[in-house]
């Protein structure tokens, strides 16, 4: 199929040149497939992906050129457990460690041994009304979300404008949900205030 990765299924023939018949098959699992995109173009409190299809094992969310209306705050995430109608927000539902650096060479760390949401940057973020051109970008992976015998591991990389001095900054996060229930939904918000602009794209990966 045009535009798809292919793998060699079989080769038949003779001689060192391999002259003969070669057949191909679709490569199948391993790569992330786009599921949906939510575009934020005005003040928005939350962005939600209400369904995580069992067709996929792992999920990725890419957040592009995100801006917010409140200075020096954080983007955060909560997940919805199977069988629940609301997103988990208990005081010990999430553990995370964020570390990174800014362009002044300062080390930044943000961590929690039990919180009501996962925060995605090692220090707070600038808003464009305070720091001209400020924006934030994330790649966030959610692993094996449908299993019921493990805490759900989450990994993130980010490049962003930090809110203390308006510097370029980078961060990496490791986190997990403090429960073994399957995850059926994702919710993103700011710790205070709203999103102003962003593209949130959800991808799924089959095994």
PDB file of C-alpha atoms in Angstrom:
ATOM      1  CA  UNK A   1       0.000   0.000   0.000  1.00  0.00           C
ATOM      2  CA  UNK A   2       1.405   3.407  -0.948  1.00  0.00           C
ATOM      3  CA  UNK A   3       2.736   5.322   2.034  1.00  0.00           C
ATOM      4  CA  UNK A   4       3.030   2.245   4.272  1.00  0.00           C
ATOM      5  CA  UNK A   5       6.208   0.578   5.476  1.00  0.00           C
ATOM      6  CA  UNK A   6       6.778  -2.820   3.907  1.00  0.00           C
ATOM      7  CA  UNK A   7       8.681  -5.905   4.945  1.00  0.00           C
ATOM      8  CA  UNK A   8      10.003  -8.673   2.727  1.00  0.00           C
ATOM      9  CA  UNK A   9       7.779 -11.705   3.166  1.00  0.00           C
ATOM     10  CA  UNK A  10       9.733 -14.145   0.985  1.00  0.00           C
ATOM     11  CA  UNK A  11      12.288 -14.360  -1.795  1.00  0.00           C
ATOM     12  CA  UNK A  12      12.503 -17.226  -4.246  1.00  0.00           C
ATOM     13  CA  UNK A  13      14.879 -17.841  -7.133  1.00  0.00           C
ATOM     14  CA  UNK A  14      18.425 -18.993  -7.683  1.00  0.00           C
ATOM     15  CA  UNK A  15      21.926 -17.633  -7.961  1.00  0.00           C
ATOM     16  CA  UNK A  16      23.806 -15.047  -5.951  1.00  0.00           C
ATOM     17  CA  UNK A  17      21.837 -12.210  -7.563  1.00  0.00           C
ATOM     18  CA  UNK A  18      18.573 -13.482  -6.058  1.00  0.00           C
ATOM     19  CA  UNK A  19      16.808 -13.295  -9.396  1.00  0.00           C
ATOM     20  CA  UNK A  20      13.311 -14.672  -9.056  1.00  0.00           C
ATOM     21  CA  UNK A  21      10.169 -13.653  -7.189  1.00  0.00           C
ATOM     22  CA  UNK A  22       9.985 -11.321  -4.190  1.00  0.00           C
ATOM     23  CA  UNK A  23       6.758 -10.779  -2.262  1.00  0.00           C
ATOM     24  CA  UNK A  24       5.966  -8.114   0.323  1.00  0.00           C
ATOM     25  CA  UNK A  25       3.717  -7.766   3.367  1.00  0.00           C
ATOM     26  CA  UNK A  26       2.660  -4.750   5.439  1.00  0.00           C
ATOM     27  CA  UNK A  27       5.109  -4.171   8.289  1.00  0.00           C
ATOM     28  CA  UNK A  28       2.278  -4.059  10.848  1.00  0.00           C
ATOM     29  CA  UNK A  29       2.777  -3.075  14.514  1.00  0.00           C
ATOM     30  CA  UNK A  30       5.511  -1.049  16.162  1.00  0.00           C
ATOM     31  CA  UNK A  31       4.785   2.417  14.750  1.00  0.00           C
ATOM     32  CA  UNK A  32       2.398   4.958  16.252  1.00  0.00           C
ATOM     33  CA  UNK A  33      -0.766   5.653  14.249  1.00  0.00           C
ATOM     34  CA  UNK A  34      -2.591   8.975  14.442  1.00  0.00           C
ATOM     35  CA  UNK A  35      -6.010   8.691  16.099  1.00  0.00           C
ATOM     36  CA  UNK A  36      -7.259  12.266  16.567  1.00  0.00           C
ATOM     37  CA  UNK A  37      -6.266  15.908  17.054  1.00  0.00           C
ATOM     38  CA  UNK A  38      -7.803  18.544  19.303  1.00  0.00           C
ATOM     39  CA  UNK A  39      -6.998  22.145  18.363  1.00  0.00           C
ATOM     40  CA  UNK A  40      -7.240  24.826  21.037  1.00  0.00           C
ATOM     41  CA  UNK A  41      -7.745  28.313  19.570  1.00  0.00           C
ATOM     42  CA  UNK A  42      -9.295  30.165  22.519  1.00  0.00           C
ATOM     43  CA  UNK A  43      -9.419  29.935  26.314  1.00  0.00           C
ATOM     44  CA  UNK A  44     -10.026  26.271  27.243  1.00  0.00           C
ATOM     45  CA  UNK A  45      -9.936  24.697  30.699  1.00  0.00           C
ATOM     46  CA  UNK A  46      -9.360  21.036  29.752  1.00  0.00           C
ATOM     47  CA  UNK A  47      -8.496  18.859  26.776  1.00  0.00           C
ATOM     48  CA  UNK A  48      -9.762  15.280  27.033  1.00  0.00           C
ATOM     49  CA  UNK A  49      -9.365  12.058  25.102  1.00  0.00           C
ATOM     50  CA  UNK A  50     -12.426  10.182  26.315  1.00  0.00           C
ATOM     51  CA  UNK A  51     -11.631   6.787  24.787  1.00  0.00           C
ATOM     52  CA  UNK A  52      -8.414   4.757  24.534  1.00  0.00           C
ATOM     53  CA  UNK A  53      -9.185   1.997  22.051  1.00  0.00           C
ATOM     54  CA  UNK A  54      -8.225  -1.558  22.950  1.00  0.00           C
ATOM     55  CA  UNK A  55      -6.900  -1.826  19.376  1.00  0.00           C
ATOM     56  CA  UNK A  56      -3.740  -0.194  20.780  1.00  0.00           C
ATOM     57  CA  UNK A  57      -1.410  -1.130  23.621  1.00  0.00           C
ATOM     58  CA  UNK A  58       0.546   2.115  24.109  1.00  0.00           C
ATOM     59  CA  UNK A  59      -0.474   5.715  23.457  1.00  0.00           C
ATOM     60  CA  UNK A  60       1.391   8.937  22.677  1.00  0.00           C
ATOM     61  CA  UNK A  61       0.192  12.531  22.970  1.00  0.00           C
ATOM     62  CA  UNK A  62       2.127  15.279  21.177  1.00  0.00           C
ATOM     63  CA  UNK A  63       1.354  18.814  22.333  1.00  0.00           C
ATOM     64  CA  UNK A  64       2.540  21.524  19.939  1.00  0.00           C
ATOM     65  CA  UNK A  65       2.960  25.274  20.528  1.00  0.00           C
ATOM     66  CA  UNK A  66       0.938  25.340  23.706  1.00  0.00           C
ATOM     67  CA  UNK A  67       0.328  28.683  25.422  1.00  0.00           C
ATOM     68  CA  UNK A  68      -1.613  29.564  28.563  1.00  0.00           C
ATOM     69  CA  UNK A  69      -3.211  32.632  30.171  1.00  0.00           C
ATOM     70  CA  UNK A  70      -1.593  32.365  33.624  1.00  0.00           C
ATOM     71  CA  UNK A  71       2.106  33.040  34.238  1.00  0.00           C
ATOM     72  CA  UNK A  72       4.381  30.636  36.134  1.00  0.00           C
ATOM     73  CA  UNK A  73       2.195  27.550  36.218  1.00  0.00           C
ATOM     74  CA  UNK A  74       2.296  23.937  34.952  1.00  0.00           C
ATOM     75  CA  UNK A  75       0.496  21.689  32.485  1.00  0.00           C
ATOM     76  CA  UNK A  76      -0.870  18.619  34.242  1.00  0.00           C
ATOM     77  CA  UNK A  77      -2.618  15.336  33.434  1.00  0.00           C
ATOM     78  CA  UNK A  78      -5.138  13.046  35.117  1.00  0.00           C
ATOM     79  CA  UNK A  79      -6.342   9.667  33.882  1.00  0.00           C
ATOM     80  CA  UNK A  80      -9.690   7.903  34.061  1.00  0.00           C
ATOM     81  CA  UNK A  81      -9.856   4.383  35.498  1.00  0.00           C
ATOM     82  CA  UNK A  82     -11.940   1.664  33.877  1.00  0.00           C
ATOM     83  CA  UNK A  83     -15.474   1.755  35.270  1.00  0.00           C
ATOM     84  CA  UNK A  84     -15.178   5.334  36.554  1.00  0.00           C
ATOM     85  CA  UNK A  85     -17.018   8.402  35.256  1.00  0.00           C
ATOM     86  CA  UNK A  86     -14.512  11.011  36.492  1.00  0.00           C
ATOM     87  CA  UNK A  87     -10.753  11.430  36.301  1.00  0.00           C
ATOM     88  CA  UNK A  88      -8.648  10.203  39.219  1.00  0.00           C
ATOM     89  CA  UNK A  89      -7.704  13.144  41.465  1.00  0.00           C
ATOM     90  CA  UNK A  90      -6.914  11.587  44.836  1.00  0.00           C
ATOM     91  CA  UNK A  91      -4.092  13.108  46.861  1.00  0.00           C
ATOM     92  CA  UNK A  92      -1.814  10.095  46.315  1.00  0.00           C
ATOM     93  CA  UNK A  93      -2.957   8.917  42.849  1.00  0.00           C
ATOM     94  CA  UNK A  94       0.239   9.911  40.992  1.00  0.00           C
ATOM     95  CA  UNK A  95       4.002   9.843  41.557  1.00  0.00           C
ATOM     96  CA  UNK A  96       6.398  11.749  39.282  1.00  0.00           C
ATOM     97  CA  UNK A  97       9.927  13.077  38.888  1.00  0.00           C
ATOM     98  CA  UNK A  98      10.780  15.895  36.497  1.00  0.00           C
ATOM     99  CA  UNK A  99      14.329  17.076  35.866  1.00  0.00           C
ATOM    100  CA  UNK A 100      15.937  19.393  33.351  1.00  0.00           C
ATOM    101  CA  UNK A 101      17.966  22.548  32.698  1.00  0.00           C
ATOM    102  CA  UNK A 102      17.472  26.086  31.478  1.00  0.00           C
ATOM    103  CA  UNK A 103      19.657  28.080  29.102  1.00  0.00           C
ATOM    104  CA  UNK A 104      21.399  29.782  32.052  1.00  0.00           C
ATOM    105  CA  UNK A 105      22.727  26.343  33.031  1.00  0.00           C
ATOM    106  CA  UNK A 106      20.497  25.990  36.079  1.00  0.00           C
ATOM    107  CA  UNK A 107      19.319  22.504  37.039  1.00  0.00           C
ATOM    108  CA  UNK A 108      15.574  22.240  37.604  1.00  0.00           C
ATOM    109  CA  UNK A 109      13.635  19.548  39.485  1.00  0.00           C
ATOM    110  CA  UNK A 110       9.938  19.069  40.222  1.00  0.00           C
ATOM    111  CA  UNK A 111       8.777  15.883  41.941  1.00  0.00           C
ATOM    112  CA  UNK A 112       5.999  14.339  43.993  1.00  0.00           C
ATOM    113  CA  UNK A 113       5.727  11.102  45.983  1.00  0.00           C
ATOM    114  CA  UNK A 114       1.935  11.416  45.917  1.00  0.00           C
ATOM    115  CA  UNK A 115      -0.200  14.021  44.204  1.00  0.00           C
ATOM    116  CA  UNK A 116      -3.571  14.587  42.554  1.00  0.00           C
ATOM    117  CA  UNK A 117      -2.099  15.071  39.029  1.00  0.00           C
ATOM    118  CA  UNK A 118       1.105  14.706  37.008  1.00  0.00           C
ATOM    119  CA  UNK A 119       2.996  17.927  36.228  1.00  0.00           C
ATOM    120  CA  UNK A 120       5.051  17.884  33.034  1.00  0.00           C
ATOM    121  CA  UNK A 121       7.853  20.432  33.478  1.00  0.00           C
ATOM    122  CA  UNK A 122      10.737  20.665  35.985  1.00  0.00           C
ATOM    123  CA  UNK A 123       9.940  24.321  36.663  1.00  0.00           C
ATOM    124  CA  UNK A 124       7.036  26.652  35.917  1.00  0.00           C
ATOM    125  CA  UNK A 125       6.191  27.956  32.446  1.00  0.00           C
ATOM    126  CA  UNK A 126       5.927  31.482  31.056  1.00  0.00           C
ATOM    127  CA  UNK A 127       2.836  32.918  29.424  1.00  0.00           C
ATOM    128  CA  UNK A 128       3.238  34.909  26.169  1.00  0.00           C
ATOM    129  CA  UNK A 129       1.600  37.995  27.692  1.00  0.00           C
ATOM    130  CA  UNK A 130       4.600  38.216  30.057  1.00  0.00           C
ATOM    131  CA  UNK A 131       7.392  36.699  27.920  1.00  0.00           C
ATOM    132  CA  UNK A 132       6.952  37.488  24.217  1.00  0.00           C
ATOM    133  CA  UNK A 133       6.847  34.353  22.081  1.00  0.00           C
ATOM    134  CA  UNK A 134       6.667  31.929  25.021  1.00  0.00           C
ATOM    135  CA  UNK A 135       5.311  28.494  24.094  1.00  0.00           C
ATOM    136  CA  UNK A 136       5.674  24.879  25.206  1.00  0.00           C
ATOM    137  CA  UNK A 137       5.925  21.506  23.434  1.00  0.00           C
ATOM    138  CA  UNK A 138       5.598  17.939  24.750  1.00  0.00           C
ATOM    139  CA  UNK A 139       5.907  14.299  23.711  1.00  0.00           C
ATOM    140  CA  UNK A 140       4.110  12.109  26.273  1.00  0.00           C
ATOM    141  CA  UNK A 141       3.967   8.294  26.233  1.00  0.00           C
ATOM    142  CA  UNK A 142       1.491   6.132  28.175  1.00  0.00           C
ATOM    143  CA  UNK A 143       2.487   2.460  28.351  1.00  0.00           C
ATOM    144  CA  UNK A 144       0.317  -0.689  28.404  1.00  0.00           C
ATOM    145  CA  UNK A 145      -2.765   1.216  29.545  1.00  0.00           C
ATOM    146  CA  UNK A 146      -5.262  -1.669  29.318  1.00  0.00           C
ATOM    147  CA  UNK A 147      -3.447  -4.084  31.630  1.00  0.00           C
ATOM    148  CA  UNK A 148      -4.733  -4.615  35.168  1.00  0.00           C
ATOM    149  CA  UNK A 149      -1.646  -5.902  36.991  1.00  0.00           C
ATOM    150  CA  UNK A 150       0.738  -2.922  36.897  1.00  0.00           C
ATOM    151  CA  UNK A 151       0.962   0.776  37.757  1.00  0.00           C
ATOM    152  CA  UNK A 152       0.681   2.734  34.504  1.00  0.00           C
ATOM    153  CA  UNK A 153       4.072   4.166  33.541  1.00  0.00           C
ATOM    154  CA  UNK A 154       4.265   7.548  31.794  1.00  0.00           C
ATOM    155  CA  UNK A 155       7.271   9.171  30.111  1.00  0.00           C
ATOM    156  CA  UNK A 156       7.572  12.701  28.737  1.00  0.00           C
ATOM    157  CA  UNK A 157      10.059  14.978  26.997  1.00  0.00           C
ATOM    158  CA  UNK A 158       9.500  18.713  26.738  1.00  0.00           C
ATOM    159  CA  UNK A 159      11.029  21.917  25.432  1.00  0.00           C
ATOM    160  CA  UNK A 160       9.486  25.066  26.900  1.00  0.00           C
ATOM    161  CA  UNK A 161       9.902  28.691  27.979  1.00  0.00           C
ATOM    162  CA  UNK A 162      10.454  28.727  31.730  1.00  0.00           C
ATOM    163  CA  UNK A 163       8.614  31.298  33.793  1.00  0.00           C
ATOM    164  CA  UNK A 164      11.238  32.656  36.189  1.00  0.00           C
ATOM    165  CA  UNK A 165      13.498  34.473  33.699  1.00  0.00           C
ATOM    166  CA  UNK A 166      11.945  33.626  30.324  1.00  0.00           C
ATOM    167  CA  UNK A 167      14.761  31.245  29.411  1.00  0.00           C
ATOM    168  CA  UNK A 168      14.761  28.269  27.051  1.00  0.00           C
ATOM    169  CA  UNK A 169      14.363  25.073  29.041  1.00  0.00           C
ATOM    170  CA  UNK A 170      14.200  21.318  28.569  1.00  0.00           C
ATOM    171  CA  UNK A 171      12.752  18.597  30.766  1.00  0.00           C
ATOM    172  CA  UNK A 172      12.211  14.869  31.091  1.00  0.00           C
ATOM    173  CA  UNK A 173       9.592  13.136  33.216  1.00  0.00           C
ATOM    174  CA  UNK A 174       8.999   9.670  34.615  1.00  0.00           C
ATOM    175  CA  UNK A 175       5.686   9.001  36.369  1.00  0.00           C
ATOM    176  CA  UNK A 176       3.128   6.377  37.209  1.00  0.00           C
ATOM    177  CA  UNK A 177      -0.441   6.061  38.403  1.00  0.00           C
ATOM    178  CA  UNK A 178      -0.597   4.672  41.926  1.00  0.00           C
ATOM    179  CA  UNK A 179      -3.172   2.020  40.972  1.00  0.00           C
ATOM    180  CA  UNK A 180      -3.352  -0.990  38.654  1.00  0.00           C
ATOM    181  CA  UNK A 181      -6.722  -0.327  36.997  1.00  0.00           C
ATOM    182  CA  UNK A 182      -6.907  -0.097  33.219  1.00  0.00           C
ATOM    183  CA  UNK A 183      -6.921   3.472  31.880  1.00  0.00           C
ATOM    184  CA  UNK A 184      -9.746   4.495  29.555  1.00  0.00           C
ATOM    185  CA  UNK A 185      -9.270   8.280  29.233  1.00  0.00           C
ATOM    186  CA  UNK A 186      -6.821  11.200  29.523  1.00  0.00           C
ATOM    187  CA  UNK A 187      -7.387  14.770  30.686  1.00  0.00           C
ATOM    188  CA  UNK A 188      -4.972  17.710  30.332  1.00  0.00           C
ATOM    189  CA  UNK A 189      -5.279  21.058  32.103  1.00  0.00           C
ATOM    190  CA  UNK A 190      -3.250  23.826  33.693  1.00  0.00           C
ATOM    191  CA  UNK A 191      -2.628  23.941  37.448  1.00  0.00           C
ATOM    192  CA  UNK A 192      -4.301  27.366  37.322  1.00  0.00           C
ATOM    193  CA  UNK A 193      -5.994  29.206  34.475  1.00  0.00           C
ATOM    194  CA  UNK A 194      -6.640  27.956  30.945  1.00  0.00           C
ATOM    195  CA  UNK A 195      -4.977  26.942  27.700  1.00  0.00           C
ATOM    196  CA  UNK A 196      -4.988  29.660  25.036  1.00  0.00           C
ATOM    197  CA  UNK A 197      -3.624  27.814  21.999  1.00  0.00           C
ATOM    198  CA  UNK A 198      -2.325  24.310  21.289  1.00  0.00           C
ATOM    199  CA  UNK A 199      -2.603  21.201  19.164  1.00  0.00           C
ATOM    200  CA  UNK A 200      -3.068  17.950  21.103  1.00  0.00           C
ATOM    201  CA  UNK A 201      -2.638  14.869  18.892  1.00  0.00           C
ATOM    202  CA  UNK A 202      -3.308  11.331  20.127  1.00  0.00           C
ATOM    203  CA  UNK A 203      -1.464   8.353  18.623  1.00  0.00           C
ATOM    204  CA  UNK A 204      -1.764   4.626  19.311  1.00  0.00           C
ATOM    205  CA  UNK A 205       0.751   1.780  18.929  1.00  0.00           C
ATOM    206  CA  UNK A 206      -0.097  -1.850  18.254  1.00  0.00           C
ATOM    207  CA  UNK A 207       2.179  -4.757  19.202  1.00  0.00           C
TER     208      UNK A 207
END
